[in-house]
JSON list of C-alpha atoms and ligand atoms in Angstrom, two decimals:
[
{"chain": "A", "resi": 19, "resn": "MET", "atom": "CA", "xyz": [83.63, 128.50, 101.41]},
{"chain": "A", "resi": 20, "resn": "ILE", "atom": "CA", "xyz": [81.01, 125.82, 101.22]},
{"chain": "A", "resi": 21, "resn": "GLN", "atom": "CA", "xyz": [77.39, 125.38, 102.05]},
{"chain": "A", "resi": 22, "resn": "LEU", "atom": "CA", "xyz": [75.78, 122.28, 103.80]},
{"chain": "A", "resi": 23, "resn": "ASN", "atom": "CA", "xyz": [72.14, 122.32, 104.28]},
{"chain": "A", "resi": 24, "resn": "ASP", "atom": "CA", "xyz": [71.40, 125.67, 106.06]},
{"chain": "A", "resi": 25, "resn": "LYS", "atom": "CA", "xyz": [75.13, 126.36, 107.20]},
{"chain": "A", "resi": 26, "resn": "LEU", "atom": "CA", "xyz": [78.26, 127.96, 105.94]},
{"chain": "A", "resi": 27, "resn": "PHE", "atom": "CA", "xyz": [81.68, 126.45, 106.31]},
{"chain": "A", "resi": 28, "resn": "GLU", "atom": "CA", "xyz": [85.31, 127.86, 105.77]},
{"chain": "A", "resi": 29, "resn": "THR", "atom": "CA", "xyz": [88.51, 125.87, 105.19]},
{"chain": "A", "resi": 30, "resn": "PHE", "atom": "CA", "xyz": [90.13, 125.08, 108.62]},
{"chain": "A", "resi": 31, "resn": "ILE", "atom": "CA", "xyz": [92.78, 122.59, 107.93]},
{"chain": "A", "resi": 32, "resn": "ARG", "atom": "CA", "xyz": [94.00, 121.81, 104.39]},
{"chain": "A", "resi": 33, "resn": "LYS", "atom": "CA", "xyz": [94.84, 118.50, 102.82]},
{"chain": "A", "resi": 34, "resn": "GLU", "atom": "CA", "xyz": [98.59, 118.86, 102.94]},
{"chain": "A", "resi": 35, "resn": "GLU", "atom": "CA", "xyz": [98.47, 119.61, 106.71]},
{"chain": "A", "resi": 36, "resn": "ILE", "atom": "CA", "xyz": [96.26, 116.68, 107.17]},
{"chain": "A", "resi": 37, "resn": "ASN", "atom": "CA", "xyz": [98.72, 114.39, 105.29]},
{"chain": "A", "resi": 38, "resn": "ASP", "atom": "CA", "xyz": [101.72, 115.77, 106.98]},
{"chain": "A", "resi": 39, "resn": "LYS", "atom": "CA", "xyz": [100.14, 115.27, 110.59]},
{"chain": "A", "resi": 40, "resn": "ILE", "atom": "CA", "xyz": [99.09, 111.60, 109.52]},
{"chain": "A", "resi": 41, "resn": "ALA", "atom": "CA", "xyz": [102.67, 110.87, 108.60]},
{"chain": "A", "resi": 42, "resn": "VAL", "atom": "CA", "xyz": [103.77, 112.12, 112.06]},
{"chain": "A", "resi": 43, "resn": "LEU", "atom": "CA", "xyz": [101.16, 109.97, 113.90]},
{"chain": "A", "resi": 44, "resn": "ALA", "atom": "CA", "xyz": [102.06, 106.84, 111.87]},
{"chain": "A", "resi": 45, "resn": "SER", "atom": "CA", "xyz": [105.69, 107.16, 112.39]},
{"chain": "A", "resi": 46, "resn": "GLU", "atom": "CA", "xyz": [104.94, 107.60, 116.19]},
{"chain": "A", "resi": 47, "resn": "ILE", "atom": "CA", "xyz": [102.83, 104.28, 116.09]},
{"chain": "A", "resi": 48, "resn": "ASN", "atom": "CA", "xyz": [105.46, 102.62, 113.83]},
{"chain": "A", "resi": 49, "resn": "SER", "atom": "CA", "xyz": [108.19, 103.27, 116.27]},
{"chain": "A", "resi": 50, "resn": "GLU", "atom": "CA", "xyz": [106.33, 102.49, 119.59]},
{"chain": "A", "resi": 51, "resn": "PHE", "atom": "CA", "xyz": [105.06, 99.29, 118.37]},
{"chain": "A", "resi": 52, "resn": "LYS", "atom": "CA", "xyz": [108.27, 98.09, 116.41]},
{"chain": "A", "resi": 53, "resn": "ASN", "atom": "CA", "xyz": [108.06, 94.32, 116.00]},
{"chain": "A", "resi": 54, "resn": "GLN", "atom": "CA", "xyz": [104.75, 93.97, 117.62]},
{"chain": "A", "resi": 55, "resn": "ASP", "atom": "CA", "xyz": [101.35, 92.91, 116.47]},
{"chain": "A", "resi": 56, "resn": "VAL", "atom": "CA", "xyz": [98.74, 95.59, 116.56]},
{"chain": "A", "resi": 57, "resn": "ILE", "atom": "CA", "xyz": [94.85, 95.54, 115.96]},
{"chain": "A", "resi": 58, "resn": "PHE", "atom": "CA", "xyz": [93.46, 98.89, 114.92]},
{"chain": "A", "resi": 59, "resn": "ILE", "atom": "CA", "xyz": [89.79, 99.47, 115.69]},
{"chain": "A", "resi": 60, "resn": "ALA", "atom": "CA", "xyz": [88.38, 102.41, 113.76]},
{"chain": "A", "resi": 61, "resn": "ILE", "atom": "CA", "xyz": [85.01, 103.79, 114.90]},
{"chain": "A", "resi": 62, "resn": "LEU", "atom": "CA", "xyz": [82.41, 104.16, 112.04]},
{"chain": "A", "resi": 63, "resn": "ASN", "atom": "CA", "xyz": [81.30, 106.33, 110.45]},
{"chain": "A", "resi": 64, "resn": "GLY", "atom": "CA", "xyz": [83.43, 109.37, 111.11]},
{"chain": "A", "resi": 65, "resn": "SER", "atom": "CA", "xyz": [86.82, 107.66, 111.11]},
{"chain": "A", "resi": 66, "resn": "PHE", "atom": "CA", "xyz": [86.65, 106.06, 107.60]},
{"chain": "A", "resi": 67, "resn": "MET", "atom": "CA", "xyz": [88.70, 108.53, 105.90]},
{"chain": "A", "resi": 68, "resn": "PHE", "atom": "CA", "xyz": [91.41, 109.07, 108.60]},
{"chain": "A", "resi": 69, "resn": "ALA", "atom": "CA", "xyz": [91.66, 105.27, 109.16]},
{"chain": "A", "resi": 70, "resn": "SER", "atom": "CA", "xyz": [92.39, 104.57, 105.54]},
{"chain": "A", "resi": 71, "resn": "ASP", "atom": "CA", "xyz": [95.04, 107.36, 105.07]},
{"chain": "A", "resi": 72, "resn": "LEU", "atom": "CA", "xyz": [96.69, 106.28, 108.50]},
{"chain": "A", "resi": 73, "resn": "MET", "atom": "CA", "xyz": [96.73, 102.63, 107.60]},
{"chain": "A", "resi": 74, "resn": "LYS", "atom": "CA", "xyz": [98.45, 103.21, 104.46]},
{"chain": "A", "resi": 75, "resn": "LYS", "atom": "CA", "xyz": [101.49, 104.57, 106.30]},
{"chain": "A", "resi": 76, "resn": "ILE", "atom": "CA", "xyz": [101.59, 102.01, 109.03]},
{"chain": "A", "resi": 77, "resn": "ASP", "atom": "CA", "xyz": [104.50, 99.59, 108.77]},
{"chain": "A", "resi": 78, "resn": "LEU", "atom": "CA", "xyz": [103.68, 96.76, 111.33]},
{"chain": "A", "resi": 79, "resn": "ASN", "atom": "CA", "xyz": [102.22, 93.43, 111.25]},
{"chain": "A", "resi": 80, "resn": "CYS", "atom": "CA", "xyz": [98.69, 94.59, 111.91]},
{"chain": "A", "resi": 81, "resn": "GLU", "atom": "CA", "xyz": [94.84, 94.09, 111.41]},
{"chain": "A", "resi": 82, "resn": "ILE", "atom": "CA", "xyz": [92.10, 96.59, 111.30]},
{"chain": "A", "resi": 83, "resn": "SER", "atom": "CA", "xyz": [88.50, 95.99, 112.31]},
{"chain": "A", "resi": 84, "resn": "PHE", "atom": "CA", "xyz": [85.68, 98.72, 111.97]},
{"chain": "A", "resi": 85, "resn": "ILE", "atom": "CA", "xyz": [83.02, 98.89, 114.77]},
{"chain": "A", "resi": 86, "resn": "LYS", "atom": "CA", "xyz": [79.86, 100.88, 115.71]},
{"chain": "A", "resi": 87, "resn": "VAL", "atom": "CA", "xyz": [78.82, 102.00, 119.15]},
{"chain": "A", "resi": 88, "resn": "SER", "atom": "CA", "xyz": [75.19, 101.54, 119.70]},
{"chain": "A", "resi": 89, "resn": "SER", "atom": "CA", "xyz": [72.98, 102.48, 122.67]},
{"chain": "A", "resi": 90, "resn": "TYR", "atom": "CA", "xyz": [69.66, 100.79, 123.32]},
{"chain": "A", "resi": 91, "resn": "VAL", "atom": "CA", "xyz": [67.01, 100.86, 126.02]},
{"chain": "A", "resi": 92, "resn": "GLY", "atom": "CA", "xyz": [67.61, 97.63, 128.11]},
{"chain": "A", "resi": 93, "resn": "THR", "atom": "CA", "xyz": [65.27, 95.89, 130.30]},
{"chain": "A", "resi": 94, "resn": "THR", "atom": "CA", "xyz": [67.02, 96.62, 133.21]},
{"chain": "A", "resi": 95, "resn": "SER", "atom": "CA", "xyz": [66.42, 99.61, 135.54]},
{"chain": "A", "resi": 96, "resn": "THR", "atom": "CA", "xyz": [70.09, 101.18, 134.71]},
{"chain": "A", "resi": 97, "resn": "GLY", "atom": "CA", "xyz": [68.37, 102.47, 131.44]},
{"chain": "A", "resi": 98, "resn": "ARG", "atom": "CA", "xyz": [70.30, 102.65, 128.38]},
{"chain": "A", "resi": 99, "resn": "VAL", "atom": "CA", "xyz": [72.80, 99.82, 127.54]},
{"chain": "A", "resi": 100, "resn": "ASP", "atom": "CA", "xyz": [75.88, 100.28, 125.29]},
{"chain": "A", "resi": 101, "resn": "GLU", "atom": "CA", "xyz": [77.08, 97.72, 123.02]},
{"chain": "A", "resi": 102, "resn": "ILE", "atom": "CA", "xyz": [79.84, 97.40, 120.27]},
{"chain": "A", "resi": 103, "resn": "ILE", "atom": "CA", "xyz": [78.77, 96.16, 116.85]},
{"chain": "A", "resi": 104, "resn": "GLY", "atom": "CA", "xyz": [81.08, 94.61, 114.26]},
{"chain": "A", "resi": 105, "resn": "LEU", "atom": "CA", "xyz": [83.99, 93.43, 116.33]},
{"chain": "A", "resi": 106, "resn": "ASN", "atom": "CA", "xyz": [84.53, 90.14, 114.64]},
{"chain": "A", "resi": 107, "resn": "THR", "atom": "CA", "xyz": [88.04, 89.49, 115.91]},
{"chain": "A", "resi": 108, "resn": "SER", "atom": "CA", "xyz": [89.33, 88.45, 119.40]},
{"chain": "A", "resi": 109, "resn": "ILE", "atom": "CA", "xyz": [91.39, 91.25, 121.10]},
{"chain": "A", "resi": 110, "resn": "ALA", "atom": "CA", "xyz": [92.37, 89.31, 124.17]},
{"chain": "A", "resi": 111, "resn": "ASN", "atom": "CA", "xyz": [96.10, 89.81, 124.88]},
{"chain": "A", "resi": 112, "resn": "LYS", "atom": "CA", "xyz": [96.63, 91.99, 121.69]},
{"chain": "A", "resi": 113, "resn": "ASN", "atom": "CA", "xyz": [97.75, 95.57, 121.24]},
{"chain": "A", "resi": 114, "resn": "VAL", "atom": "CA", "xyz": [94.83, 97.54, 120.40]},
{"chain": "A", "resi": 115, "resn": "ILE", "atom": "CA", "xyz": [94.85, 101.08, 118.89]},
{"chain": "A", "resi": 116, "resn": "ILE", "atom": "CA", "xyz": [91.25, 102.84, 118.61]},
{"chain": "A", "resi": 117, "resn": "VAL", "atom": "CA", "xyz": [91.11, 105.16, 115.53]},
{"chain": "A", "resi": 118, "resn": "GLU", "atom": "CA", "xyz": [88.59, 107.94, 115.87]},
{"chain": "A", "resi": 119, "resn": "ASP", "atom": "CA", "xyz": [87.83, 111.08, 113.73]},
{"chain": "A", "resi": 120, "resn": "ILE", "atom": "CA", "xyz": [87.40, 113.44, 116.90]},
{"chain": "A", "resi": 121, "resn": "VAL", "atom": "CA", "xyz": [87.24, 113.25, 120.53]},
{"chain": "A", "resi": 122, "resn": "ASP", "atom": "CA", "xyz": [84.76, 116.13, 121.66]},
{"chain": "A", "resi": 123, "resn": "THR", "atom": "CA", "xyz": [83.45, 115.55, 125.27]},
{"chain": "A", "resi": 124, "resn": "GLY", "atom": "CA", "xyz": [85.06, 112.38, 125.39]},
{"chain": "A", "resi": 125, "resn": "ILE", "atom": "CA", "xyz": [81.79, 110.35, 126.42]},
{"chain": "A", "resi": 126, "resn": "THR", "atom": "CA", "xyz": [81.86, 108.21, 123.33]},
{"chain": "A", "resi": 127, "resn": "MET", "atom": "CA", "xyz": [85.49, 107.28, 123.94]},
{"chain": "A", "resi": 128, "resn": "ASP", "atom": "CA", "xyz": [84.75, 106.44, 127.55]},
{"chain": "A", "resi": 129, "resn": "LYS", "atom": "CA", "xyz": [82.04, 103.86, 126.32]},
{"chain": "A", "resi": 130, "resn": "VAL", "atom": "CA", "xyz": [84.31, 102.33, 123.87]},
{"chain": "A", "resi": 131, "resn": "ILE", "atom": "CA", "xyz": [87.25, 101.93, 126.36]},
{"chain": "A", "resi": 132, "resn": "THR", "atom": "CA", "xyz": [84.85, 100.50, 129.11]},
{"chain": "A", "resi": 133, "resn": "LEU", "atom": "CA", "xyz": [83.58, 97.88, 126.46]},
{"chain": "A", "resi": 134, "resn": "LEU", "atom": "CA", "xyz": [86.78, 97.00, 124.95]},
{"chain": "A", "resi": 135, "resn": "SER", "atom": "CA", "xyz": [88.65, 96.79, 128.18]},
{"chain": "A", "resi": 136, "resn": "ASN", "atom": "CA", "xyz": [86.23, 93.86, 129.19]},
{"chain": "A", "resi": 137, "resn": "GLU", "atom": "CA", "xyz": [87.90, 91.84, 126.36]},
{"chain": "A", "resi": 138, "resn": "LYS", "atom": "CA", "xyz": [91.36, 92.09, 128.14]},
{"chain": "A", "resi": 139, "resn": "PRO", "atom": "CA", "xyz": [93.60, 93.61, 125.54]},
{"chain": "A", "resi": 140, "resn": "ALA", "atom": "CA", "xyz": [97.36, 93.51, 126.23]},
{"chain": "A", "resi": 141, "resn": "SER", "atom": "CA", "xyz": [97.32, 97.41, 125.68]},
{"chain": "A", "resi": 142, "resn": "LEU", "atom": "CA", "xyz": [94.69, 99.81, 124.68]},
{"chain": "A", "resi": 143, "resn": "LYS", "atom": "CA", "xyz": [95.53, 103.22, 123.24]},
{"chain": "A", "resi": 144, "resn": "ILE", "atom": "CA", "xyz": [93.50, 105.76, 121.43]},
{"chain": "A", "resi": 145, "resn": "CYS", "atom": "CA", "xyz": [94.53, 107.64, 118.17]},
{"chain": "A", "resi": 146, "resn": "THR", "atom": "CA", "xyz": [92.48, 110.67, 117.16]},
{"chain": "A", "resi": 147, "resn": "LEU", "atom": "CA", "xyz": [92.89, 113.13, 114.24]},
{"chain": "A", "resi": 148, "resn": "LEU", "atom": "CA", "xyz": [91.06, 115.94, 116.02]},
{"chain": "A", "resi": 149, "resn": "TYR", "atom": "CA", "xyz": [90.84, 116.68, 119.85]},
{"chain": "A", "resi": 150, "resn": "LYS", "atom": "CA", "xyz": [88.62, 119.59, 121.30]},
{"chain": "A", "resi": 151, "resn": "GLU", "atom": "CA", "xyz": [90.39, 119.93, 124.67]},
{"chain": "A", "resi": 152, "resn": "GLU", "atom": "CA", "xyz": [88.20, 122.79, 125.75]},
{"chain": "A", "resi": 153, "resn": "ALA", "atom": "CA", "xyz": [85.15, 120.57, 125.51]},
{"chain": "A", "resi": 154, "resn": "PHE", "atom": "CA", "xyz": [86.72, 117.46, 127.02]},
{"chain": "A", "resi": 155, "resn": "LYS", "atom": "CA", "xyz": [85.20, 116.01, 130.33]},
{"chain": "A", "resi": 156, "resn": "GLY", "atom": "CA", "xyz": [86.09, 112.34, 129.76]},
{"chain": "A", "resi": 157, "resn": "LYS", "atom": "CA", "xyz": [88.33, 109.82, 131.62]},
{"chain": "A", "resi": 158, "resn": "ASN", "atom": "CA", "xyz": [90.41, 108.84, 128.67]},
{"chain": "A", "resi": 159, "resn": "ILE", "atom": "CA", "xyz": [92.80, 111.43, 127.18]},
{"chain": "A", "resi": 160, "resn": "PRO", "atom": "CA", "xyz": [93.84, 110.36, 123.58]},
{"chain": "A", "resi": 161, "resn": "HIS", "atom": "CA", "xyz": [97.49, 109.17, 123.34]},
{"chain": "A", "resi": 162, "resn": "TYR", "atom": "CA", "xyz": [98.00, 110.18, 119.77]},
{"chain": "A", "resi": 163, "resn": "ILE", "atom": "CA", "xyz": [96.54, 113.52, 118.85]},
{"chain": "A", "resi": 164, "resn": "GLY", "atom": "CA", "xyz": [96.55, 115.01, 115.32]},
{"chain": "A", "resi": 165, "resn": "PHE", "atom": "CA", "xyz": [95.25, 118.43, 115.97]},
{"chain": "A", "resi": 166, "resn": "ASN", "atom": "CA", "xyz": [93.99, 120.15, 119.17]},
{"chain": "A", "resi": 167, "resn": "ILE", "atom": "CA", "xyz": [91.28, 122.22, 117.90]},
{"chain": "A", "resi": 168, "resn": "PRO", "atom": "CA", "xyz": [88.85, 124.97, 119.53]},
{"chain": "A", "resi": 169, "resn": "ASN", "atom": "CA", "xyz": [85.42, 124.12, 120.46]},
{"chain": "A", "resi": 170, "resn": "LYS", "atom": "CA", "xyz": [83.68, 125.02, 117.09]},
{"chain": "A", "resi": 171, "resn": "PHE", "atom": "CA", "xyz": [81.88, 122.56, 114.91]},
{"chain": "A", "resi": 172, "resn": "VAL", "atom": "CA", "xyz": [83.81, 121.12, 112.09]},
{"chain": "A", "resi": 173, "resn": "VAL", "atom": "CA", "xyz": [82.96, 118.93, 108.91]},
{"chain": "A", "resi": 174, "resn": "GLY", "atom": "CA", "xyz": [84.75, 117.07, 106.24]},
{"chain": "A", "resi": 175, "resn": "TYR", "atom": "CA", "xyz": [87.36, 114.40, 105.86]},
{"chain": "A", "resi": 176, "resn": "GLY", "atom": "CA", "xyz": [84.74, 111.78, 107.40]},
{"chain": "A", "resi": 177, "resn": "LEU", "atom": "CA", "xyz": [83.22, 114.09, 109.82]},
{"chain": "A", "resi": 178, "resn": "ASP", "atom": "CA", "xyz": [79.49, 115.31, 108.83]},
{"chain": "A", "resi": 179, "resn": "TYR", "atom": "CA", "xyz": [77.01, 117.94, 109.60]},
{"chain": "A", "resi": 180, "resn": "ASN", "atom": "CA", "xyz": [73.57, 116.04, 109.53]},
{"chain": "A", "resi": 181, "resn": "GLU", "atom": "CA", "xyz": [75.42, 113.29, 107.54]},
{"chain": "A", "resi": 182, "resn": "LYS", "atom": "CA", "xyz": [76.65, 115.74, 104.87]},
{"chain": "A", "resi": 183, "resn": "GLY", "atom": "CA", "xyz": [80.06, 116.61, 104.07]},
{"chain": "A", "resi": 184, "resn": "ARG", "atom": "CA", "xyz": [81.97, 113.38, 104.95]},
{"chain": "A", "resi": 185, "resn": "ASN", "atom": "CA", "xyz": [83.27, 113.31, 101.21]},
{"chain": "A", "resi": 186, "resn": "LEU", "atom": "CA", "xyz": [85.10, 116.59, 101.72]},
{"chain": "A", "resi": 187, "resn": "ASP", "atom": "CA", "xyz": [89.03, 115.93, 101.49]},
{"chain": "A", "resi": 188, "resn": "GLU", "atom": "CA", "xyz": [89.85, 118.99, 103.72]},
{"chain": "A", "resi": 189, "resn": "ILE", "atom": "CA", "xyz": [88.42, 120.01, 107.15]},
{"chain": "A", "resi": 190, "resn": "TYR", "atom": "CA", "xyz": [86.04, 122.95, 107.33]},
{"chain": "A", "resi": 191, "resn": "GLN", "atom": "CA", "xyz": [84.78, 124.99, 110.30]},
{"chain": "A", "resi": 192, "resn": "LEU", "atom": "CA", "xyz": [81.39, 126.45, 110.86]},
{"chain": "A", "resi": 193, "resn": "LYS", "atom": "CA", "xyz": [81.41, 130.11, 109.93]},
{"chain": "A", "resi": 194, "resn": "GLU", "atom": "CA", "xyz": [80.65, 132.65, 112.38]},
{"chain": "A", "resi": 195, "resn": "ASN", "atom": "CA", "xyz": [78.09, 135.35, 111.18]},
{"chain": "B", "resi": 4, "resn": "IMP", "atom": "P1", "xyz": [82.02, 113.00, 122.08]},
{"chain": "B", "resi": 4, "resn": "IMP", "atom": "O1", "xyz": [81.34, 111.83, 122.65]},
{"chain": "B", "resi": 4, "resn": "IMP", "atom": "O2", "xyz": [81.35, 114.16, 122.61]},
{"chain": "B", "resi": 4, "resn": "IMP", "atom": "O3", "xyz": [83.54, 112.96, 122.30]},
{"chain": "B", "resi": 4, "resn": "IMP", "atom": "O4", "xyz": [81.82, 113.02, 120.55]},
{"chain": "B", "resi": 4, "resn": "IMP", "atom": "C1", "xyz": [81.31, 111.92, 119.88]},
{"chain": "B", "resi": 4, "resn": "IMP", "atom": "C2", "xyz": [80.99, 112.18, 118.39]},
{"chain": "B", "resi": 4, "resn": "IMP", "atom": "O5", "xyz": [80.45, 113.35, 118.12]},
{"chain": "B", "resi": 4, "resn": "IMP", "atom": "C3", "xyz": [82.12, 112.18, 117.57]},
{"chain": "B", "resi": 4, "resn": "IMP", "atom": "O6", "xyz": [82.61, 110.73, 117.33]},
{"chain": "B", "resi": 4, "resn": "IMP", "atom": "C4", "xyz": [81.63, 112.80, 116.29]},
{"chain": "B", "resi": 4, "resn": "IMP", "atom": "O7", "xyz": [80.94, 111.81, 115.59]},
{"chain": "B", "resi": 4, "resn": "IMP", "atom": "C5", "xyz": [80.52, 113.69, 116.86]},
{"chain": "B", "resi": 4, "resn": "IMP", "atom": "N1", "xyz": [81.20, 114.96, 116.81]},
{"chain": "B", "resi": 4, "resn": "IMP", "atom": "C6", "xyz": [81.74, 115.87, 117.84]},
{"chain": "B", "resi": 4, "resn": "IMP", "atom": "N2", "xyz": [82.20, 117.00, 117.45]},
{"chain": "B", "resi": 4, "resn": "IMP", "atom": "C7", "xyz": [81.95, 117.22, 116.11]},
{"chain": "B", "resi": 4, "resn": "IMP", "atom": "C8", "xyz": [82.25, 118.19, 115.09]},
{"chain": "B", "resi": 4, "resn": "IMP", "atom": "O8", "xyz": [82.70, 119.29, 115.32]},
{"chain": "B", "resi": 4, "resn": "IMP", "atom": "N3", "xyz": [81.79, 117.93, 113.84]},
{"chain": "B", "resi": 4, "resn": "IMP", "atom": "C9", "xyz": [81.21, 116.66, 113.49]},
{"chain": "B", "resi": 4, "resn": "IMP", "atom": "N4", "xyz": [81.02, 115.62, 114.44]},
{"chain": "B", "resi": 4, "resn": "IMP", "atom": "C10", "xyz": [81.37, 115.86, 115.67]},
{"chain": "B", "resi": 5, "resn": "MG", "atom": "MG1", "xyz": [82.88, 109.64, 115.20]}
]
């Protein structure tokens, strides 16, 4: 059991399970993209640990780039405008795999897919360590899913609670009182 700010969390997915699952995901990707080039695009901040461990098991001619999605108030009547920061490589006609820590409602992923599709990649797939299927209401179901988890708040292994807990090497779930 651990405490972060005002909340208690209990162990949910142990590091051995995380490692085993990442090996499975990597081997699926390795066989599906055999003899092809791939660009991995990891979404900061949450995916830094997952991306790091996944990449060590990827055996392809590949590149990795880290992006952030930012939303700002535009000058048009449509309100907020989304943009991707940090994509410093061309993905036109390339195989792209987005690496994400968690897909919850799917809203963030829908924005990322919309923005990256504009760049006309040859293929665009989503690899997420965690997926909250019960909470999902997006348009883009992830192709590679580590764990389908209940709709409860989790931290650790890159995921935060008010920026705390990203350093934990296992995944913890909010403790019910
Ligand atoms: P979505 O747009 O609802 O799919 O979720 C977007 C972001 O919310 C994720 O990339 C995470 O940064 C964050 N998030 C969603 N669920 C959790 C959670 O259980 N713990 C920590 N962060 C979460
Ligand atoms: Mg995230």
